[in-house]
PDB file of C-alpha atoms in Angstrom:
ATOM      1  CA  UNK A   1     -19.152  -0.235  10.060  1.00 47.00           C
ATOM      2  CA  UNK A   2     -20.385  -3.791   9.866  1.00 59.00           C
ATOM      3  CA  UNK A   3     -18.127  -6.840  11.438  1.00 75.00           C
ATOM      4  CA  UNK A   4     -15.763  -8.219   8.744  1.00 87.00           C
ATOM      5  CA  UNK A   5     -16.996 -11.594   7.146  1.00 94.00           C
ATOM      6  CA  UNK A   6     -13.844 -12.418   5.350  1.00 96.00           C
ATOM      7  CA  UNK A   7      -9.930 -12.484   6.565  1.00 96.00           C
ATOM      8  CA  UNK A   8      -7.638 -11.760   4.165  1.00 95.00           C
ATOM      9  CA  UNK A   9      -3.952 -13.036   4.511  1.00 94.00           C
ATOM     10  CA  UNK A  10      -1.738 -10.992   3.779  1.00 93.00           C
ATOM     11  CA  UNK A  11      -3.935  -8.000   5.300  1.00 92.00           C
ATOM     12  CA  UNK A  12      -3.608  -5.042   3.220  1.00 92.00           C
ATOM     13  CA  UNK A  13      -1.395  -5.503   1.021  1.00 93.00           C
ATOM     14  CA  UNK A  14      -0.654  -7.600  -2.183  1.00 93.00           C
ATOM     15  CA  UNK A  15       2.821  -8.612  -2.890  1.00 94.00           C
ATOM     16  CA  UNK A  16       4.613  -8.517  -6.168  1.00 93.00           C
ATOM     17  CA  UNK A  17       7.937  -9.493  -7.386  1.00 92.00           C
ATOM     18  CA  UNK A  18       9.634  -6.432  -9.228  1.00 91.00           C
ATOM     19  CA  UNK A  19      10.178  -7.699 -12.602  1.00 91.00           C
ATOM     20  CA  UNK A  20       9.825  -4.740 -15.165  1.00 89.00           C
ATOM     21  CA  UNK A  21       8.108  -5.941 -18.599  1.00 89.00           C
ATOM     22  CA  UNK A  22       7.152  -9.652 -17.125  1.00 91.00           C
ATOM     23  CA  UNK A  23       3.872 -10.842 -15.891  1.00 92.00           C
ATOM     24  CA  UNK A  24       4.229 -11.534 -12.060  1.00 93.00           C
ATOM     25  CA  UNK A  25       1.921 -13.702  -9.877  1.00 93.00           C
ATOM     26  CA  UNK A  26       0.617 -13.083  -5.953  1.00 94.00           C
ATOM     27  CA  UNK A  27      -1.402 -14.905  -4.292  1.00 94.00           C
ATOM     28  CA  UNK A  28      -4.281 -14.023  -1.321  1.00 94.00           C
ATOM     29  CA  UNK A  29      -6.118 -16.346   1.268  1.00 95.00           C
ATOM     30  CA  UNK A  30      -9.319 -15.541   1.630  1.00 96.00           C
ATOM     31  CA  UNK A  31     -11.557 -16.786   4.724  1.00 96.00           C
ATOM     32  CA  UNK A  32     -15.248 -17.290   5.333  1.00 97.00           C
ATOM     33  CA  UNK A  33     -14.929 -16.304   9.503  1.00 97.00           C
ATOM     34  CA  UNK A  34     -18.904 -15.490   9.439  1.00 95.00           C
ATOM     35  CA  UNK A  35     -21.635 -18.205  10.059  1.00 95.00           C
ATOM     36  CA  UNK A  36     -23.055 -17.492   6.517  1.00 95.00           C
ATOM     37  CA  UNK A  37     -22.775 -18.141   3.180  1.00 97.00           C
ATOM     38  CA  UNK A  38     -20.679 -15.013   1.575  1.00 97.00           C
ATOM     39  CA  UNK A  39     -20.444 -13.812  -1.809  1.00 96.00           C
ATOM     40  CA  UNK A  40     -17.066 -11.840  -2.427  1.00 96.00           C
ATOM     41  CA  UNK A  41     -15.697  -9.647  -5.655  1.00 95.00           C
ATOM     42  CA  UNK A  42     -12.390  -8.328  -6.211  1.00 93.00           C
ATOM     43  CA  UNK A  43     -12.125  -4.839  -8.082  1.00 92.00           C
ATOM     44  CA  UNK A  44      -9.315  -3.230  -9.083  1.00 91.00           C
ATOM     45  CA  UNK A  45      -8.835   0.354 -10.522  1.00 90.00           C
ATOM     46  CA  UNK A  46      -6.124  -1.289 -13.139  1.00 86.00           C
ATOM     47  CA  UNK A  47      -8.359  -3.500 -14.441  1.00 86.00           C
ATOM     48  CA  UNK A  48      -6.083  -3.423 -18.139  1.00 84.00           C
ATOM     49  CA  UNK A  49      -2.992  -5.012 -16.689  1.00 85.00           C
ATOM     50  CA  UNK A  50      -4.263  -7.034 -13.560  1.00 88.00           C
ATOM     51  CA  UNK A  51      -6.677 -10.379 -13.281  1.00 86.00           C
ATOM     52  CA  UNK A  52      -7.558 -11.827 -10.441  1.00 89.00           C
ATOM     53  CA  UNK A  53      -8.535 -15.526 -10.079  1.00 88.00           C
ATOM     54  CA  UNK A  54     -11.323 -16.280  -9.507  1.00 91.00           C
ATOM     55  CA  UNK A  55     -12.581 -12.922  -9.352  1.00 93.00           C
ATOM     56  CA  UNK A  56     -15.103 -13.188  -7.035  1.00 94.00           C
ATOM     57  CA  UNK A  57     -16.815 -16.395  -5.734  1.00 95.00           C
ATOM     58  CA  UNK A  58     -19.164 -17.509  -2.819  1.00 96.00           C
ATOM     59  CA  UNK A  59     -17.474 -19.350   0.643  1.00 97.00           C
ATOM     60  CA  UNK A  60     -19.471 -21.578   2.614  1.00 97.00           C
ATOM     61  CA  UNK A  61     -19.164 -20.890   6.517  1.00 97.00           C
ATOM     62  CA  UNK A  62     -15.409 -21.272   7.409  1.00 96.00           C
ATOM     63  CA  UNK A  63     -13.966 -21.886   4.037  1.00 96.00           C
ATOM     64  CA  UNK A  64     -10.953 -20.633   2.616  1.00 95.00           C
ATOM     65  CA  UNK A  65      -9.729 -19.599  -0.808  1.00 94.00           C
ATOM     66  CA  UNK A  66      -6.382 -18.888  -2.127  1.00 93.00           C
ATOM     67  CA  UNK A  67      -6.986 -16.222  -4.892  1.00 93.00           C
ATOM     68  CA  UNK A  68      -4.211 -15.525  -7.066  1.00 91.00           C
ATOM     69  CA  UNK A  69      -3.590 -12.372  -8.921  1.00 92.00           C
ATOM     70  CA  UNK A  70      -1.435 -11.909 -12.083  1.00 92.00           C
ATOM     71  CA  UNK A  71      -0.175  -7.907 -13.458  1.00 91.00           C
ATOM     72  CA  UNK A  72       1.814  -7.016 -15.566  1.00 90.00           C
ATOM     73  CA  UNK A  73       4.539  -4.511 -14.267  1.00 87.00           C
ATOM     74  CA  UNK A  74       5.408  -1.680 -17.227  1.00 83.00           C
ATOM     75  CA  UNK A  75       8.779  -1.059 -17.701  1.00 83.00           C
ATOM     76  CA  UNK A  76      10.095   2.244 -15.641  1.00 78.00           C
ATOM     77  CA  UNK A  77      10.155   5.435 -17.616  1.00 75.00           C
ATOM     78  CA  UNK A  78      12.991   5.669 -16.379  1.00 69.00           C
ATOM     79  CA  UNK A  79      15.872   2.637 -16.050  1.00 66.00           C
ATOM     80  CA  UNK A  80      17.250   4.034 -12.980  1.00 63.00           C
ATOM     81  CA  UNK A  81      14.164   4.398 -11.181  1.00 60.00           C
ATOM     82  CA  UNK A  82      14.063   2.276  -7.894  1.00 57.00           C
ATOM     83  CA  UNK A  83      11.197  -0.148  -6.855  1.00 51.00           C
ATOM     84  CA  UNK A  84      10.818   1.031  -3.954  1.00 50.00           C
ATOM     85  CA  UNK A  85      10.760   5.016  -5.054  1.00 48.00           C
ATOM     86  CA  UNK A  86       7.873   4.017  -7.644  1.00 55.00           C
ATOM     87  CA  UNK A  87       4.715   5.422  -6.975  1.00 58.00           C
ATOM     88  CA  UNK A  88       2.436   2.840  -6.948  1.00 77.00           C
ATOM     89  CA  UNK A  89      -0.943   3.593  -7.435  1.00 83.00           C
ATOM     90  CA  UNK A  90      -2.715   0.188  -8.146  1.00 86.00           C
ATOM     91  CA  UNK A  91      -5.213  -1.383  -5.923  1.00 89.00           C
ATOM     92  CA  UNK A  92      -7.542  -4.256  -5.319  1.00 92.00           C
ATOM     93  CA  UNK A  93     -10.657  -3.934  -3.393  1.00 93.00           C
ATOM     94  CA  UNK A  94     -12.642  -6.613  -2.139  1.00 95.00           C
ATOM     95  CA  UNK A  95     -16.026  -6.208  -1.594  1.00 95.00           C
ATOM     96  CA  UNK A  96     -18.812  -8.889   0.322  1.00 96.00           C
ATOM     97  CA  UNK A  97     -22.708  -9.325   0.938  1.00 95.00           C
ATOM     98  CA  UNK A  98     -24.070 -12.151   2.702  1.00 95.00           C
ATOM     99  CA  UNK A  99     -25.926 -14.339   0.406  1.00 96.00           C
ATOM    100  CA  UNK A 100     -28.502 -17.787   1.120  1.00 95.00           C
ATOM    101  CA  UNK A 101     -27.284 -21.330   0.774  1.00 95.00           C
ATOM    102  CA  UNK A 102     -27.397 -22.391  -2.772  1.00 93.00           C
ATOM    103  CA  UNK A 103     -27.106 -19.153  -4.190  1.00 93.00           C
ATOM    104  CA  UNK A 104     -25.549 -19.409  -7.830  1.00 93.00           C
ATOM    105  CA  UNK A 105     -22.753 -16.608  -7.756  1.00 94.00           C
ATOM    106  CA  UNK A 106     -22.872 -13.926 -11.131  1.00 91.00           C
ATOM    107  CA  UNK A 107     -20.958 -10.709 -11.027  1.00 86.00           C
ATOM    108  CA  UNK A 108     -24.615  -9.088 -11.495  1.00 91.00           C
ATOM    109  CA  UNK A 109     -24.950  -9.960  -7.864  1.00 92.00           C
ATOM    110  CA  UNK A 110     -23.232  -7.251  -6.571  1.00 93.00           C
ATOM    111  CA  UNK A 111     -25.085  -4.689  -8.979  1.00 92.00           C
ATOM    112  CA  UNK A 112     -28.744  -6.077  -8.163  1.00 91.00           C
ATOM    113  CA  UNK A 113     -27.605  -5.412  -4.310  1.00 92.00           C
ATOM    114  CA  UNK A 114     -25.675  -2.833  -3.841  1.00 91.00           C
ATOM    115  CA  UNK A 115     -27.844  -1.755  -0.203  1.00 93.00           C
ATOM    116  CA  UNK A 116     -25.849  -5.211   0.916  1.00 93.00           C
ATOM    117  CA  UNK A 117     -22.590  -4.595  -0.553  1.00 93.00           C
ATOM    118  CA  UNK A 118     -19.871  -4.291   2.597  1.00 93.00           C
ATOM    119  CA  UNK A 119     -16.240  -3.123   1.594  1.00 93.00           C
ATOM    120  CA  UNK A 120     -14.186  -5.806   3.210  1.00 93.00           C
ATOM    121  CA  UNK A 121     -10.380  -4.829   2.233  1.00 93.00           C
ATOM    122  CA  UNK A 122      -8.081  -2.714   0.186  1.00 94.00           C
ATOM    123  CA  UNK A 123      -5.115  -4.090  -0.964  1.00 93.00           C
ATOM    124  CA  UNK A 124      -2.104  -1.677  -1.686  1.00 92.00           C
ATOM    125  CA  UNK A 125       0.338  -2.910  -4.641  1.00 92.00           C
ATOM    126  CA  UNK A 126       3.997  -3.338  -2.610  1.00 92.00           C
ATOM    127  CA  UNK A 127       6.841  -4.402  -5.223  1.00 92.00           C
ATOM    128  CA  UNK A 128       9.279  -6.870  -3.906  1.00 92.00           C
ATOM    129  CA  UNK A 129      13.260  -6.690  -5.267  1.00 91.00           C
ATOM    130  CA  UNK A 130      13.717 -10.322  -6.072  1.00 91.00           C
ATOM    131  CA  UNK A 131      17.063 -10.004  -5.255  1.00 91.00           C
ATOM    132  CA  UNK A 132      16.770  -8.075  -1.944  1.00 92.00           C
ATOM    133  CA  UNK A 133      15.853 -11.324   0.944  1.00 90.00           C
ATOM    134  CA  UNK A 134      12.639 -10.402   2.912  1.00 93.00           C
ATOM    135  CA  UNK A 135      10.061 -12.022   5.197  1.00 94.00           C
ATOM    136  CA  UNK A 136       7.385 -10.790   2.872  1.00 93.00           C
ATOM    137  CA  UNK A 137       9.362 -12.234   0.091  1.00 92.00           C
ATOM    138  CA  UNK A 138       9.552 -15.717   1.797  1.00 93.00           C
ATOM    139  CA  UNK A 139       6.058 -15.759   2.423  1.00 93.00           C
ATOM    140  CA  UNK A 140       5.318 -14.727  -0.929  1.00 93.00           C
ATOM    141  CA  UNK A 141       7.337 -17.675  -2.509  1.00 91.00           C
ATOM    142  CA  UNK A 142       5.413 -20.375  -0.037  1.00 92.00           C
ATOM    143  CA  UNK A 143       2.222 -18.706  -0.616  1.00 92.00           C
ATOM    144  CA  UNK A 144       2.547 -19.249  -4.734  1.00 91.00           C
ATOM    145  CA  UNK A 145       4.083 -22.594  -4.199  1.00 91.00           C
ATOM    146  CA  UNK A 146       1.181 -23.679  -2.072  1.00 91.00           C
ATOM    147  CA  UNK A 147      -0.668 -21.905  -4.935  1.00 87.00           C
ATOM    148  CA  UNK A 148       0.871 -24.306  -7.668  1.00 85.00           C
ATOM    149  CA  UNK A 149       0.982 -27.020  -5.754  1.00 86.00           C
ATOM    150  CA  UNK A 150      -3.247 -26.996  -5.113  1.00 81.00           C
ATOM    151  CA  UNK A 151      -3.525 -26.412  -9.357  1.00 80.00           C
ATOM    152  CA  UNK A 152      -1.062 -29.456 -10.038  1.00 82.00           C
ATOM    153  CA  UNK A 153      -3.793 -31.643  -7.575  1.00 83.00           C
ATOM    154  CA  UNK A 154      -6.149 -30.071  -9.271  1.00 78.00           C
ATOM    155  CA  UNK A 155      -4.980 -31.249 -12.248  1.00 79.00           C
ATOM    156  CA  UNK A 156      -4.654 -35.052 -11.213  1.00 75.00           C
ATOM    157  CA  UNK A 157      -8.333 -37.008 -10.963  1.00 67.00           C
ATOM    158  CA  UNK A 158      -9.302 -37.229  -7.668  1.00 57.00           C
ATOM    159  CA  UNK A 159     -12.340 -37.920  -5.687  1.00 53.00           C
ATOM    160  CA  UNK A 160     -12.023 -35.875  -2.897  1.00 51.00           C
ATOM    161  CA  UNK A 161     -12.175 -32.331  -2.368  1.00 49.00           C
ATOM    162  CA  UNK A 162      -9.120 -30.373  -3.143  1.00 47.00           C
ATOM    163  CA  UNK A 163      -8.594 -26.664  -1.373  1.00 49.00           C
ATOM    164  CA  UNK A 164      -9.650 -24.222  -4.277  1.00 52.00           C
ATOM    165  CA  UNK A 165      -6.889 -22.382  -6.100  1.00 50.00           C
ATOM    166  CA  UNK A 166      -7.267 -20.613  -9.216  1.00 51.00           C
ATOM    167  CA  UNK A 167      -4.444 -20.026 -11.565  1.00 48.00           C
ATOM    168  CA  UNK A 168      -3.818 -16.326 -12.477  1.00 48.00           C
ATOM    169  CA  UNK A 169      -2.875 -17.335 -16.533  1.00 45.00           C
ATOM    170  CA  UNK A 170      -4.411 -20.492 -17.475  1.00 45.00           C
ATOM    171  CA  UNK A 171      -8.099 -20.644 -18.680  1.00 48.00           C
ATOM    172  CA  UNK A 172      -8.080 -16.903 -18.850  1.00 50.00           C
ATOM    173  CA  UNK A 173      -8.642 -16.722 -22.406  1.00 54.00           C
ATOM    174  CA  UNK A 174     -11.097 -19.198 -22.304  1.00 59.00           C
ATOM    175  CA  UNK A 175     -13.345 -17.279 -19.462  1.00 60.00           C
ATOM    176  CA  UNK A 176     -13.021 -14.336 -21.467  1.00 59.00           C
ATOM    177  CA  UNK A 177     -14.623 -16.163 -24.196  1.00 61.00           C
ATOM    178  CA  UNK A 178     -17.379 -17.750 -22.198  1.00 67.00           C
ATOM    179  CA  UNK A 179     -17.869 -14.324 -20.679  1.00 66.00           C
ATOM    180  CA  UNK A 180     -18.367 -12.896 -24.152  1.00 64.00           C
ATOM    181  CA  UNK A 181     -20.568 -15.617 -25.601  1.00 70.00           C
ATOM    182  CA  UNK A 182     -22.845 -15.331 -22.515  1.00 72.00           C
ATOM    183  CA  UNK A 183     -22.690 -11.471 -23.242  1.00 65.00           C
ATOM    184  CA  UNK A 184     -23.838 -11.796 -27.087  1.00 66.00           C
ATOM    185  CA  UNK A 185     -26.363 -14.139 -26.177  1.00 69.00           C
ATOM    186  CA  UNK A 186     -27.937 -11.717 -23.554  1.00 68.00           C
ATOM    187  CA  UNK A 187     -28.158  -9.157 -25.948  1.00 63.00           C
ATOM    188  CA  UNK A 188     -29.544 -11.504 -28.309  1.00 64.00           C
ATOM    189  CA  UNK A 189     -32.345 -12.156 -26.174  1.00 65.00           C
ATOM    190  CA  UNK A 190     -33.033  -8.835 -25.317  1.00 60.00           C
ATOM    191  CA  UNK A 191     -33.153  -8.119 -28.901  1.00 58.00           C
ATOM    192  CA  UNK A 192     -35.912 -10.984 -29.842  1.00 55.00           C
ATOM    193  CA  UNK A 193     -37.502  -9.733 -26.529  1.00 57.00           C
ATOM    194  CA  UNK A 194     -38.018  -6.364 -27.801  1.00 52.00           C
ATOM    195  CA  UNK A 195     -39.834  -7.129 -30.742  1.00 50.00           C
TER     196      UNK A 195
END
């Protein structure tokens, strides 16, 4: 197996609040520890009630991320059911290749070099009870604070460099939109090509 070019905090796992029926937030560092440029993707085989932001990105040598992840939790089949009897079965995967300064990052990437593609982490769903005090719950809460805090700078002009933070809700709909304009007008273009 190749060395690791990304460290992931928390290590894997990916933290949720237990709130049946709600959307909940989590939040992941992600770190550039290689001497190159890296191109990283997050997958996920729930990909209907999960989104991850930004899902996937390039990190220049030594820089950090903090990802955030929104899912929806379905309400329990059954109302008695404990959180921590649940068997969860979600996961994110994050996936790396090593790319050249410069490089614009597109999701495509991955697909046009798979031969490159190194499996960095998975990430096992773990519910938290919000009312049951934890460390993982305390480092949860500062992780999602820091999280807001970085979007609320983001937010406010500035000149310098702010650390990069995506928000798991906001601008979603509008990337989906992009994403599907930039789709149509692909296939429009391969259509004109064709004749």
């Amino acid at each position: 197996m190749s060395r690791r070019r990304l460290r992931l905090n928390p290590e894997g796992k990916l933290f949720f609040l237990y709130e049946p029926g709600k959307q909940v937030s989590s939040a992941v560092r992600i770190k550039n520890v290689s001497r190159s440029y890296v191109a990283f993707k997050f997958q996920t085989n729930a990909p209907k009630s999960c989104y991850m932001r930004p899902p996937g990105g390039i990190l220049a040598p030594k820089e950090s991320i903090l990802a955030s992840v929104a899912k929806f939790i379905e309400p329990p089949e059954h109302p008695a059911e404990k959180t921590e009897k649940r068997n969860i079965k979600d996961k994110f995967k994050i996936v790396s290749m090593k790319v050249k300064q410069g490089t614009e990052y597109i999701p495509e990437l991955f697909e046009e070099h798979k031969e490159f593609v190194a499996l960095e982490s998975v990430l096992q769903v773990v519910f938290l009870d919000p009312q049951r005090p934890c460390k993982e719950l305390e480092k949860l809460k500062k992780r999602l604070a820091e999280a807001d805090d970085i979007k609320q700078a983001q937010k406010k002009p500035q000149n310098n460099k702010a650390a990069k933070v995506a928000a798991p809700t906001e601008g979603v709909i509008d990337e989906w939109r992009d994403r599907r304009e930039k789709y149509l007008a692909r296939q429009q273009e391969d259509i004109a090509d064709s004749f």
